[in-house]
PDB file of C-alpha atoms in Angstrom:
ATOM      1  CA  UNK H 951      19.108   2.406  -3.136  1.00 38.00           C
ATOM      2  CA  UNK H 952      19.457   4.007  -0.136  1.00 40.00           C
ATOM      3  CA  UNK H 953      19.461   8.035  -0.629  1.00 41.00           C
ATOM      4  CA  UNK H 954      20.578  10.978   1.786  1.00 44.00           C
ATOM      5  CA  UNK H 955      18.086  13.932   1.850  1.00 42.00           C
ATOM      6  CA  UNK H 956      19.720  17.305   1.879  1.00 44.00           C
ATOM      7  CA  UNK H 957      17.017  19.499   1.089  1.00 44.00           C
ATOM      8  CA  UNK H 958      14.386  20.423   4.392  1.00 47.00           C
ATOM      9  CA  UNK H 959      13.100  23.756   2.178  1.00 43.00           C
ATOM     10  CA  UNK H 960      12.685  24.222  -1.465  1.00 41.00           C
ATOM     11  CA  UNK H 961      12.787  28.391  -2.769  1.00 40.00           C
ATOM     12  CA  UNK H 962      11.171  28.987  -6.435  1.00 37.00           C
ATOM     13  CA  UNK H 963      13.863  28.413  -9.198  1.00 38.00           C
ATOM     14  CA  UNK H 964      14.312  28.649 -12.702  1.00 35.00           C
ATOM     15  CA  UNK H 965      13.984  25.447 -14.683  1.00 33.00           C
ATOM     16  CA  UNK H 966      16.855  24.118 -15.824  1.00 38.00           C
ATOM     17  CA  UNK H 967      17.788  23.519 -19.349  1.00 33.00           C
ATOM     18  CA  UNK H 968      17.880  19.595 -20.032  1.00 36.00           C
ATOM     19  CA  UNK H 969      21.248  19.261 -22.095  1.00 36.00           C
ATOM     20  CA  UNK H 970      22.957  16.065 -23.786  1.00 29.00           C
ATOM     21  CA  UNK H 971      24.218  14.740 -20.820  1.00 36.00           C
ATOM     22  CA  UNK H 972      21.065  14.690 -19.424  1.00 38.00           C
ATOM     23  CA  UNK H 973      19.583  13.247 -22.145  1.00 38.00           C
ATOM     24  CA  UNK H 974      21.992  10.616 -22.109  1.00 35.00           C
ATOM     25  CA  UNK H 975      20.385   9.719 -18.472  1.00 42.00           C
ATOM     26  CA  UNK H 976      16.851   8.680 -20.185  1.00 42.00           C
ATOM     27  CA  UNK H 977      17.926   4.686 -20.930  1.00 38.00           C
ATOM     28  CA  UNK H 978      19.319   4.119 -17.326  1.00 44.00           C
ATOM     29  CA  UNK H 979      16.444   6.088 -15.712  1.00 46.00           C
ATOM     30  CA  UNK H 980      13.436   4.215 -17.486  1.00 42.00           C
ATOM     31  CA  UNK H 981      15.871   0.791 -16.447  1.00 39.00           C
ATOM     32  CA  UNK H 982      15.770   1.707 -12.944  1.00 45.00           C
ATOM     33  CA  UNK H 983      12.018   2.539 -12.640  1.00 45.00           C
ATOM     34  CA  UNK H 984      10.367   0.801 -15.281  1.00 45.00           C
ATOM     35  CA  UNK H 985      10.142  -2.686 -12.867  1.00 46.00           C
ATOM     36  CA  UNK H 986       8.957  -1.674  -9.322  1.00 49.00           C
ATOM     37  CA  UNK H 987       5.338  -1.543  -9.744  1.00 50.00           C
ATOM     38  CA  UNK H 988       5.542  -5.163 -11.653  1.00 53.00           C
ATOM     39  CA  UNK H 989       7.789  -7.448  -9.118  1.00 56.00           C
ATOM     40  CA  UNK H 990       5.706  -6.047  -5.807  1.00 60.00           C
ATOM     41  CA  UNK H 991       2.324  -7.132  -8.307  1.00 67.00           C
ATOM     42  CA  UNK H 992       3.653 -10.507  -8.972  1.00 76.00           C
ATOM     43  CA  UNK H 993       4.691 -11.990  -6.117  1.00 77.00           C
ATOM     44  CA  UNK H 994       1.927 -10.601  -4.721  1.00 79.00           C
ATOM     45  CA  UNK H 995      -0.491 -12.236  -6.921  1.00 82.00           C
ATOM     46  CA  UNK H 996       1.346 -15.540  -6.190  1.00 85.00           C
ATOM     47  CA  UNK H 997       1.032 -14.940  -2.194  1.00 84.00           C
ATOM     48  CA  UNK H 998      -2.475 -14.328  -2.249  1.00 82.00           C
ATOM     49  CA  UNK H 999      -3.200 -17.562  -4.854  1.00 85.00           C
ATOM     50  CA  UNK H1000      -1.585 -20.104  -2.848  1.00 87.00           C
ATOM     51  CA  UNK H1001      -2.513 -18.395   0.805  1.00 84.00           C
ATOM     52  CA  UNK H1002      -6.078 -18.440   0.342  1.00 82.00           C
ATOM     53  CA  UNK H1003      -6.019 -21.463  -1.343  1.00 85.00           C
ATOM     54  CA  UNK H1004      -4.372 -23.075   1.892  1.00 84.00           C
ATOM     55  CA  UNK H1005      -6.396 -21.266   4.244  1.00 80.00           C
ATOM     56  CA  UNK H1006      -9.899 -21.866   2.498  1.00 80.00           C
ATOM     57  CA  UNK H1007      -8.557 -25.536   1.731  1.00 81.00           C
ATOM     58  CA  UNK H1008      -8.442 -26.255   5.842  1.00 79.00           C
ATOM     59  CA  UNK H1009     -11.776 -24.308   6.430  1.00 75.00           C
ATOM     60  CA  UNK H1010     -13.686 -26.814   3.350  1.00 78.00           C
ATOM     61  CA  UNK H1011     -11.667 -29.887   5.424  1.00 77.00           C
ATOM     62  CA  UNK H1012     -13.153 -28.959   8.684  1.00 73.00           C
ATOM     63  CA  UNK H1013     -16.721 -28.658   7.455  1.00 72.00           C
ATOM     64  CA  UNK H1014     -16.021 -31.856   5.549  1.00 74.00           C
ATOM     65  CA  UNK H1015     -14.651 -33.638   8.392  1.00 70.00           C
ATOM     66  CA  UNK H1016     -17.370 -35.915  10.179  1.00 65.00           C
ATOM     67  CA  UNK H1017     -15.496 -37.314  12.881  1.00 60.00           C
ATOM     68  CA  UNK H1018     -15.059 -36.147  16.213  1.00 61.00           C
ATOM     69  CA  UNK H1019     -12.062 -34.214  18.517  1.00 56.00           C
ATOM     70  CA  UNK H1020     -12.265 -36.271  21.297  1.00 57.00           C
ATOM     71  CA  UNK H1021     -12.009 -39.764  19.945  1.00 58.00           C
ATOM     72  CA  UNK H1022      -9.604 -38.856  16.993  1.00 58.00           C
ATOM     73  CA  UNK H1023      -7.124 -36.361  18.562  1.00 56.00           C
ATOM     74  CA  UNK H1024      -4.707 -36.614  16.543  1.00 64.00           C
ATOM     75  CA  UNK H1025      -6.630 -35.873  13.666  1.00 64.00           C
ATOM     76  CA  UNK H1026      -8.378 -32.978  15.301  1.00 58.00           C
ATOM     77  CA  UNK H1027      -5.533 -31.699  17.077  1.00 61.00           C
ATOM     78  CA  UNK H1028      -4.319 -30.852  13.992  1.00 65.00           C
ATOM     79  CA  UNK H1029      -7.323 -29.227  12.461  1.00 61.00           C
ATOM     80  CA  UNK H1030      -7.917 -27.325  15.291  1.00 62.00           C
ATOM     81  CA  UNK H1031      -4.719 -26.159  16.420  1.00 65.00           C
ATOM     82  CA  UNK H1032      -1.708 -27.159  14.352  1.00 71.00           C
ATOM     83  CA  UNK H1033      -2.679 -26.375  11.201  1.00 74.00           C
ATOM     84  CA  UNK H1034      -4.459 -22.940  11.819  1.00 73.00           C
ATOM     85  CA  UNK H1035      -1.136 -22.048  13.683  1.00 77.00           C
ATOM     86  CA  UNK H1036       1.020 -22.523  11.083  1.00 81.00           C
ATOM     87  CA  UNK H1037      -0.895 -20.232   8.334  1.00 80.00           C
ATOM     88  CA  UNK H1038      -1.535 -17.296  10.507  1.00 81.00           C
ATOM     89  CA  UNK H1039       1.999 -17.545  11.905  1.00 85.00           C
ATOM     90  CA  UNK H1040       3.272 -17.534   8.031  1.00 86.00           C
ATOM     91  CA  UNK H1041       0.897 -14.718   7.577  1.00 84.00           C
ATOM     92  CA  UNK H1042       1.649 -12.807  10.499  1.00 84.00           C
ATOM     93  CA  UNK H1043       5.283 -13.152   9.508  1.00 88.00           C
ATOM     94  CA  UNK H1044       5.409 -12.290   6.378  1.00 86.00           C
ATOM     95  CA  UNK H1045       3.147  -9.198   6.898  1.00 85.00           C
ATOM     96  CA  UNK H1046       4.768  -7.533   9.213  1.00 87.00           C
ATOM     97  CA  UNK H1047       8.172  -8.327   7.727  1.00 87.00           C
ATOM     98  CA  UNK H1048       7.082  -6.309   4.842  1.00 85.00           C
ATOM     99  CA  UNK H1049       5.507  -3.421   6.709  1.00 84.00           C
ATOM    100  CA  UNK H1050       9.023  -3.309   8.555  1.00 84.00           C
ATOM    101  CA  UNK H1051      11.595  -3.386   5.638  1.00 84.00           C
ATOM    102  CA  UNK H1052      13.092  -0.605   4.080  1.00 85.00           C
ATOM    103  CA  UNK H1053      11.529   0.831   1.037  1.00 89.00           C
ATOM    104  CA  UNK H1054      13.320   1.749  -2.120  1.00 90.00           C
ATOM    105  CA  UNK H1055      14.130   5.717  -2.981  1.00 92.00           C
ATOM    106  CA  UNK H1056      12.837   5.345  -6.661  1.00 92.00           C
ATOM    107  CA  UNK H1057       9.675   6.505  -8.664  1.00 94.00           C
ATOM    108  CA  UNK H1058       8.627   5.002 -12.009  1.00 93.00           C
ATOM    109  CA  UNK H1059       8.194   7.443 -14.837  1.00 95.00           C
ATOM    110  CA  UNK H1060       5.643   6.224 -17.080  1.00 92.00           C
ATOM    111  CA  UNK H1061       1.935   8.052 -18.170  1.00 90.00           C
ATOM    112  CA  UNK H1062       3.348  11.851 -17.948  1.00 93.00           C
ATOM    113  CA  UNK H1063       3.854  10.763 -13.975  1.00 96.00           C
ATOM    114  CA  UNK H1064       6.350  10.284 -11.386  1.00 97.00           C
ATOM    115  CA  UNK H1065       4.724   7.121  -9.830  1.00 95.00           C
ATOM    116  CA  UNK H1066       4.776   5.344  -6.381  1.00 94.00           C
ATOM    117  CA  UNK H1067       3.361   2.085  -7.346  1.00 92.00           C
ATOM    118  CA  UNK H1068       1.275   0.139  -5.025  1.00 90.00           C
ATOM    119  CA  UNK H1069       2.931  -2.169  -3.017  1.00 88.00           C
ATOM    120  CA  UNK H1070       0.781  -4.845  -3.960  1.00 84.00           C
ATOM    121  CA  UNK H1071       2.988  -7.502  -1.757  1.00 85.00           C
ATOM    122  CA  UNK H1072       1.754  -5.620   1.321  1.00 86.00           C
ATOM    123  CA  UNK H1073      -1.829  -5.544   0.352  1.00 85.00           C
ATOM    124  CA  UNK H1074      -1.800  -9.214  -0.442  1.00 85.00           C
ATOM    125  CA  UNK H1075      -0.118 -10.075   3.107  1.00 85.00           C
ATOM    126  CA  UNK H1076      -2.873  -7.735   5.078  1.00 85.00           C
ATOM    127  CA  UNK H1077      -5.604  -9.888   3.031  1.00 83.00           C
ATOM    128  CA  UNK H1078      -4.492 -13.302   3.982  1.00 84.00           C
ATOM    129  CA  UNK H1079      -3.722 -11.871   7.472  1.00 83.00           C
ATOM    130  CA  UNK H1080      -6.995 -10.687   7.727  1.00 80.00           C
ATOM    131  CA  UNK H1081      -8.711 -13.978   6.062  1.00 79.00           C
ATOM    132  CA  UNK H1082      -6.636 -16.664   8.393  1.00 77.00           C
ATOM    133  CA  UNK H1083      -6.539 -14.489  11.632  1.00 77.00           C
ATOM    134  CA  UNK H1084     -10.805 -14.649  11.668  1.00 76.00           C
ATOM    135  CA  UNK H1085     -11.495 -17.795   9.329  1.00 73.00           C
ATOM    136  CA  UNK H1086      -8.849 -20.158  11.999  1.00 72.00           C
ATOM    137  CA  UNK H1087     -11.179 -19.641  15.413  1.00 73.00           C
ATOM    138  CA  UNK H1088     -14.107 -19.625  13.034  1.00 74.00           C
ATOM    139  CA  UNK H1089     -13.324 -23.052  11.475  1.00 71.00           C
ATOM    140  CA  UNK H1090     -12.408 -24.599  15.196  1.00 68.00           C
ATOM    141  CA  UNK H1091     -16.014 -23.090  16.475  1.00 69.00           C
ATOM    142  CA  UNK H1092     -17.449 -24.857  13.643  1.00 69.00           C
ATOM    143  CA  UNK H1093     -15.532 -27.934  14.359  1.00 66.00           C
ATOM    144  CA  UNK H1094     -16.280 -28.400  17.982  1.00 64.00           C
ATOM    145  CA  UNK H1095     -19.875 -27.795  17.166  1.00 60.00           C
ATOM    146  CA  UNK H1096     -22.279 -31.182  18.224  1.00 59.00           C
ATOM    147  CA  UNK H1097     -25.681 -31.742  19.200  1.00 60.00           C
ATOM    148  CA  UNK H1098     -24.008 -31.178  22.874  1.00 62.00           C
ATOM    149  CA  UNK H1099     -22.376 -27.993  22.637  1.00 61.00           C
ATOM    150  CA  UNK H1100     -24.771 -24.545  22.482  1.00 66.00           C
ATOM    151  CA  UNK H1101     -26.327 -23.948  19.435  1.00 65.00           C
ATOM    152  CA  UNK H1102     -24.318 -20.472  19.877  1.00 68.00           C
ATOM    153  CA  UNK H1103     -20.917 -22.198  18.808  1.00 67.00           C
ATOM    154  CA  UNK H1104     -22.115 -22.804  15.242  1.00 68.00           C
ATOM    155  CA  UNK H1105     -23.563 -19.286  14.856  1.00 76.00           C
ATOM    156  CA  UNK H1106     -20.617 -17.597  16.194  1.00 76.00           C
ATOM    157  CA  UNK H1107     -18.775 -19.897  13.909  1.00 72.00           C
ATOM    158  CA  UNK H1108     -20.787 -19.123  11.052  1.00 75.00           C
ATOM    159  CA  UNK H1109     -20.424 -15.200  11.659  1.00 80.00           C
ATOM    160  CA  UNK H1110     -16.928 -14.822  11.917  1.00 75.00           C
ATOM    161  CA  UNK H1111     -16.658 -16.664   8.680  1.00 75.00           C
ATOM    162  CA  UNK H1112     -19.059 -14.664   7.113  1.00 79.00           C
ATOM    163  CA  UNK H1113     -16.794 -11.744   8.552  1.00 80.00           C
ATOM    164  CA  UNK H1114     -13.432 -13.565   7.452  1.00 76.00           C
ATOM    165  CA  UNK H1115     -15.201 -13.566   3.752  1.00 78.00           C
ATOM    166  CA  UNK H1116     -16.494 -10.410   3.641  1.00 83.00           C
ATOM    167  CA  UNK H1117     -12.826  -8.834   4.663  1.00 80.00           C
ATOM    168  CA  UNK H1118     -11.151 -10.929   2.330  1.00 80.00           C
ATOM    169  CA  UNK H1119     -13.333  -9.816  -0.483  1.00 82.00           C
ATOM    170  CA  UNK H1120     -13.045  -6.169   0.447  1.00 83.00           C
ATOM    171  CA  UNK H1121      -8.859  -6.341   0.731  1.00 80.00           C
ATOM    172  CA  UNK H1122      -8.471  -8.466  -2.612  1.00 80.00           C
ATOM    173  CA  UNK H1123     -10.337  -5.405  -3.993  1.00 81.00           C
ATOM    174  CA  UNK H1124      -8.348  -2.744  -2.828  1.00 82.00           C
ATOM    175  CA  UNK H1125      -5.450  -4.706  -4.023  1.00 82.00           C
ATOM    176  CA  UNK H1126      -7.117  -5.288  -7.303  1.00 80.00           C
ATOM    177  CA  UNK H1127      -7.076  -1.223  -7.758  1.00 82.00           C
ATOM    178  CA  UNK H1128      -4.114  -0.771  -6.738  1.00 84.00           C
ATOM    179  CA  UNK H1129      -4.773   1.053  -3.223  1.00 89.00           C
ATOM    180  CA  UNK H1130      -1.644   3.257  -2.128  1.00 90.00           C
ATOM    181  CA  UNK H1131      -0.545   4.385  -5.508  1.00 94.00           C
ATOM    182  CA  UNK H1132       0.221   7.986  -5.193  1.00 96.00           C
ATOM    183  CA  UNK H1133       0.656   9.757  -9.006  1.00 97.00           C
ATOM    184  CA  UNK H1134       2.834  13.281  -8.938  1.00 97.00           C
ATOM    185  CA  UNK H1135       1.564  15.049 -11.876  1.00 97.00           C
ATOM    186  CA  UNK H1136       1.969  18.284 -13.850  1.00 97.00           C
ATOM    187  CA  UNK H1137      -1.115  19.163 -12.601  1.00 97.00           C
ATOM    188  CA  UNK H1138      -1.213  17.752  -8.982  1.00 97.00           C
ATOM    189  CA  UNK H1139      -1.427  14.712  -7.023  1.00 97.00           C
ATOM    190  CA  UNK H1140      -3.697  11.406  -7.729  1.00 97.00           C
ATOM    191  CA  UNK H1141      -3.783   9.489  -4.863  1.00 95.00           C
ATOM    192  CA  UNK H1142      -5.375   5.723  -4.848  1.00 95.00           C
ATOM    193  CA  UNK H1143      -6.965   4.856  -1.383  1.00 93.00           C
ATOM    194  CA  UNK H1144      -8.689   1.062  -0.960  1.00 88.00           C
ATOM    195  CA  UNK H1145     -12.264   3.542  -1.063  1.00 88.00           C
ATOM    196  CA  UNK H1146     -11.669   5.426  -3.643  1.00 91.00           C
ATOM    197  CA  UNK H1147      -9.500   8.165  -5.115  1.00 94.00           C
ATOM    198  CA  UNK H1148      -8.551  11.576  -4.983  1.00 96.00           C
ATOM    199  CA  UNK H1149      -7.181  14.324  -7.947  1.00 97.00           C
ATOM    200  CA  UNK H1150      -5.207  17.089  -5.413  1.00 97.00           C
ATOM    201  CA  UNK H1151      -4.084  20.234  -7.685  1.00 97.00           C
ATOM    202  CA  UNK H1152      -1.741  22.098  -6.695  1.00 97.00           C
ATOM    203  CA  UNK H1153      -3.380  24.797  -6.088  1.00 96.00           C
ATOM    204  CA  UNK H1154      -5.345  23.352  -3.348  1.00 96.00           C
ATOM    205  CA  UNK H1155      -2.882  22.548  -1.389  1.00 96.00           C
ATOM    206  CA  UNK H1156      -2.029  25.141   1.650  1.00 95.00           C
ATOM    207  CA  UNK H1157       0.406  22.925   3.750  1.00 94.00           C
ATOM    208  CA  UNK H1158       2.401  20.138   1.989  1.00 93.00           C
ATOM    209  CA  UNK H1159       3.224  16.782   3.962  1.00 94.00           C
ATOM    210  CA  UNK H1160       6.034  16.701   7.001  1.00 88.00           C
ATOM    211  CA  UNK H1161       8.504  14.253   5.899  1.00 80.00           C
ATOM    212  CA  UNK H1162       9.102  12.860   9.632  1.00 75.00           C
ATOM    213  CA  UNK H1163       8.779   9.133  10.822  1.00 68.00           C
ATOM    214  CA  UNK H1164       4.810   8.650  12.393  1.00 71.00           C
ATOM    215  CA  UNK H1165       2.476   6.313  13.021  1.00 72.00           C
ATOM    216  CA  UNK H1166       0.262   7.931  10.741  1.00 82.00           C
ATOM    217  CA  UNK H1167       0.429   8.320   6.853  1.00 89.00           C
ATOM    218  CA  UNK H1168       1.421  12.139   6.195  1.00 90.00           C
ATOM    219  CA  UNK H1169      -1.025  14.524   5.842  1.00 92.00           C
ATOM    220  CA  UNK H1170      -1.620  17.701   3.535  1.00 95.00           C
ATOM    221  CA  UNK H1171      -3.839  20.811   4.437  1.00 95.00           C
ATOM    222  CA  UNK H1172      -6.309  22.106   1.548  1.00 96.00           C
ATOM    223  CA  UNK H1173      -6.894  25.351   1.151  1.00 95.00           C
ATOM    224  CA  UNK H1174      -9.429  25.191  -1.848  1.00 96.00           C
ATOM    225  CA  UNK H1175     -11.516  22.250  -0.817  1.00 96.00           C
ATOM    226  CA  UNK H1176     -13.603  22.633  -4.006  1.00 95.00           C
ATOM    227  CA  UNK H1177     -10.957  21.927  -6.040  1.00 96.00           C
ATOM    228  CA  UNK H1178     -10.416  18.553  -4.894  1.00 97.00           C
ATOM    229  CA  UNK H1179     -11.703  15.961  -7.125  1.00 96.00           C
ATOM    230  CA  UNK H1180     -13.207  12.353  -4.992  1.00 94.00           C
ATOM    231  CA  UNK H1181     -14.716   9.122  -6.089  1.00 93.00           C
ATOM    232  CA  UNK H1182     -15.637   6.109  -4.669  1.00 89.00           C
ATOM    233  CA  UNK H1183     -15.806   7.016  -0.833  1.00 87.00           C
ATOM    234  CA  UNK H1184     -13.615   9.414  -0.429  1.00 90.00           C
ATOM    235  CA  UNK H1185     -15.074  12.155   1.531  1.00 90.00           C
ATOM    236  CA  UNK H1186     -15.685  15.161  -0.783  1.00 92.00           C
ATOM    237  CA  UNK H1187     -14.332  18.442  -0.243  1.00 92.00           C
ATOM    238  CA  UNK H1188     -11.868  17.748   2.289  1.00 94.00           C
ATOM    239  CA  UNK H1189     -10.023  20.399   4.247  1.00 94.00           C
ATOM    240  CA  UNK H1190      -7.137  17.267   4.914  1.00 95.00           C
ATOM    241  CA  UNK H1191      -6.190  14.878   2.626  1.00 95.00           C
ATOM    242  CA  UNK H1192      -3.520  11.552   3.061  1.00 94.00           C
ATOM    243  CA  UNK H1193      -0.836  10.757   1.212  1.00 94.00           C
ATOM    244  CA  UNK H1194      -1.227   6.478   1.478  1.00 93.00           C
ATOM    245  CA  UNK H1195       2.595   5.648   1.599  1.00 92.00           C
ATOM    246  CA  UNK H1196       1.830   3.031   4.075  1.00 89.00           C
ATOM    247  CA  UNK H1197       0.938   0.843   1.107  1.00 90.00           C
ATOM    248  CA  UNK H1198       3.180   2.749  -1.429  1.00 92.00           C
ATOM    249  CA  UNK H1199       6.091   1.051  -2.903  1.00 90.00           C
ATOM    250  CA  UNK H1200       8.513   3.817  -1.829  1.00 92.00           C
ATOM    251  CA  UNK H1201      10.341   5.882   0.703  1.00 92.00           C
ATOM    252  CA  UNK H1202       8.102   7.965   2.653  1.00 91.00           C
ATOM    253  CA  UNK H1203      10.723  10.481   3.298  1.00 92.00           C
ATOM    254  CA  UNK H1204      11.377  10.936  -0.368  1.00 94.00           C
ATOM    255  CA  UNK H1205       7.822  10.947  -1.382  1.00 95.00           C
ATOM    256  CA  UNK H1206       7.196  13.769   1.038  1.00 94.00           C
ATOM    257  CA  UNK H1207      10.134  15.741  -0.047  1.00 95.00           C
ATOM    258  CA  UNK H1208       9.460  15.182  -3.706  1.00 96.00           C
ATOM    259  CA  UNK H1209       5.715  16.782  -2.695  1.00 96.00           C
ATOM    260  CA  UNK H1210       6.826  19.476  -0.983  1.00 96.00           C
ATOM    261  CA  UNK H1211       9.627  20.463  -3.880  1.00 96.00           C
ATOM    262  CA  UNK H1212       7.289  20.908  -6.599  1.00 97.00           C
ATOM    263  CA  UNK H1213       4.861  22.624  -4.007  1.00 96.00           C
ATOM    264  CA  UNK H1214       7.436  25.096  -3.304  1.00 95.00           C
ATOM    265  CA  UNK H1215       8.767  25.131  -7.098  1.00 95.00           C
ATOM    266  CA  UNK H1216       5.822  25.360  -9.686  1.00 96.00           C
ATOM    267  CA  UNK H1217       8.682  26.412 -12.205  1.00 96.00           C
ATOM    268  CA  UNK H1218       9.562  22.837 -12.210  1.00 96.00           C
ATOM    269  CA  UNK H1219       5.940  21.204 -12.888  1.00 97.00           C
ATOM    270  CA  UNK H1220       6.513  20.968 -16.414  1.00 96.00           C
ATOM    271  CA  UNK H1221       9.071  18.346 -16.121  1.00 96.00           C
ATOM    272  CA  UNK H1222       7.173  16.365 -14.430  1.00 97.00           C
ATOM    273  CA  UNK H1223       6.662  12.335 -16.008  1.00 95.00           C
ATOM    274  CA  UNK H1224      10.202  13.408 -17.704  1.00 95.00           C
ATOM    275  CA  UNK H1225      13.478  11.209 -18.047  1.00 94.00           C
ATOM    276  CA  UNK H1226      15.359  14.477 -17.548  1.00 95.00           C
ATOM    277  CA  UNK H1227      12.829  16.134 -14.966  1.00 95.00           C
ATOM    278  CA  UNK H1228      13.660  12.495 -12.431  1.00 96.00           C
ATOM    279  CA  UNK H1229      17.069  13.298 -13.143  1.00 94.00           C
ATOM    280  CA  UNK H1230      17.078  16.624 -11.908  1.00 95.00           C
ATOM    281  CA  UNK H1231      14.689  15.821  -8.953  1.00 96.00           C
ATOM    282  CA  UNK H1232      17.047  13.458  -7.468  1.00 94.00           C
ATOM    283  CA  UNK H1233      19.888  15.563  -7.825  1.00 94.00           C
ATOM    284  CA  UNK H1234      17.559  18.229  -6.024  1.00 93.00           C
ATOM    285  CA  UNK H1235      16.784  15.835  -3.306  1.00 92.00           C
ATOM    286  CA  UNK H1236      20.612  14.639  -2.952  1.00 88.00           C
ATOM    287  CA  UNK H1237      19.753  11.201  -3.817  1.00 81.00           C
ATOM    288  CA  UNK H1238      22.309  10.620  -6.411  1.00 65.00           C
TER     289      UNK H1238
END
């Protein structure tokens, strides 16, 4: 679903009055939404399974393995170098295929919410990524390690597992809690980081996010700190706040302009988590 934005600046307006033909909308809108945040979830789930299965499958064979690189070559050659290649290239691959790819222009309405689901695909990929592109030179420094090479081979080998481990452990968590879900509420914004989590009203909020292309996620001013509500991590009373749509499940453009409409339009707050309020907001947004 590719969508057209038409709207750069919102002006207040009077809420519309949801009539039969709008009501009429509610069975193809839940349809449309009701399955993003589940597909990205499962085949997440399944990349991460059999990934780190593979990749902590080689790592258990090298410390297994008792024989020795230079007399078995073959055996080693693959170990060491075929083997590791192949997984991080997969991972590599697949990772940045999915950072790359266009992102559908679609929130789920569900909870009272118009939701941006994590894109739990993504946070899978950066995981593996993460837990091949350390554990693969780690297992190879652990498998050239003999009574003849430096005692310092095995540590750093040891190390950078530890490292490859403690990574892992920290990304299947933030994809466990769903890290980039971004909730637009009556009330304000709920933002899900991998360190915690953020409630944004609207009133705090003094500058809403610019919808241009960056290499950062966008970012909102706050004006009343102290009504920002953190946990986990997230730094309290913040004067700047992120909106994580690198790891959202949706269009950053249209996330941003969504934001900034109902920032600009507190009339139209109290449709929010409606059928008939995501009907209107896409027509507002020109992308139906």
């Amino acid at each position: 679903m590719r969508g057209h934005y038409t709207h750069k600046t919102y002006r207040l307006t009077r809420i519309w009055v949801v009539d039969v033909a709008v009501e009429a909308h509610t069975a193809t809108v839940t349809s449309l939404t009701a399955p993003a945040a589940a597909r990205p979830r499962r085949a997440g789930t399944v990349y991460l399974t059999i990934m780190a299965s593979l990749v902590l499958a080689w790592f258990a064979t090298v410390l297994l393995w008792d024989g020795d690189p230079s007399t078995h070559r073959t055996t080693g050659t693959t170990l060491m170098f075929l083997m590791p290649l192949v997984l991080l290239a997969v991972a590599q691959a697949w990772y940045w295929w999915l950072r790359t790819r266009s992102r559908p222009v679609a929130l789920d309405v569900r909870d009272g919410a118009f939701i941006a689901p994590a894109d739990n695909r993504l946070l899978s990929a950066f995981a593996v990524t993460a837990l091949a592109g350390i554990a693969m030179p780690s297992g190879s420094l652990l498998l050239l390690a003999s009574p003849d090479m430096p005692r310092s081979t095995s540590v750093l080998g040891w190390v950078g597992a530890g490292c490859a481990l403690a990574l892992f452990l920290m990304s299947s968590r933030a994809f466990v809690r769903g890290a980039g879900q971004i909730e637009v509420r009556p009330e304000g914004l709920r933002m899900t980081y991998a360190y915690g989590r953020r409630d944004v009203p609207w009133e705090a909020v003094a500058a809403g996010p610019l919808r241009r292309e960056t290499l950062w996620d966008p970012g909102m001013r706050i004006g009343r700190p102290d009504l920002v509500r953190s946990t986990g991590l997230a730094v309290r009373r913040p004067r700047r706040v992120f909106l994580p749509v690198s790891w959202s499940h949706v269009r950053r453009e249209f996330l941003a302009d969504a934001v900034n409409y109902y920032l600009a339009t507190p009339a139209a707050r109290p449709t929010i988590g409606t059928a008939g309020g995501y009907v209107h907001l896409r027509r507002v947004l020109g992308t139906d």
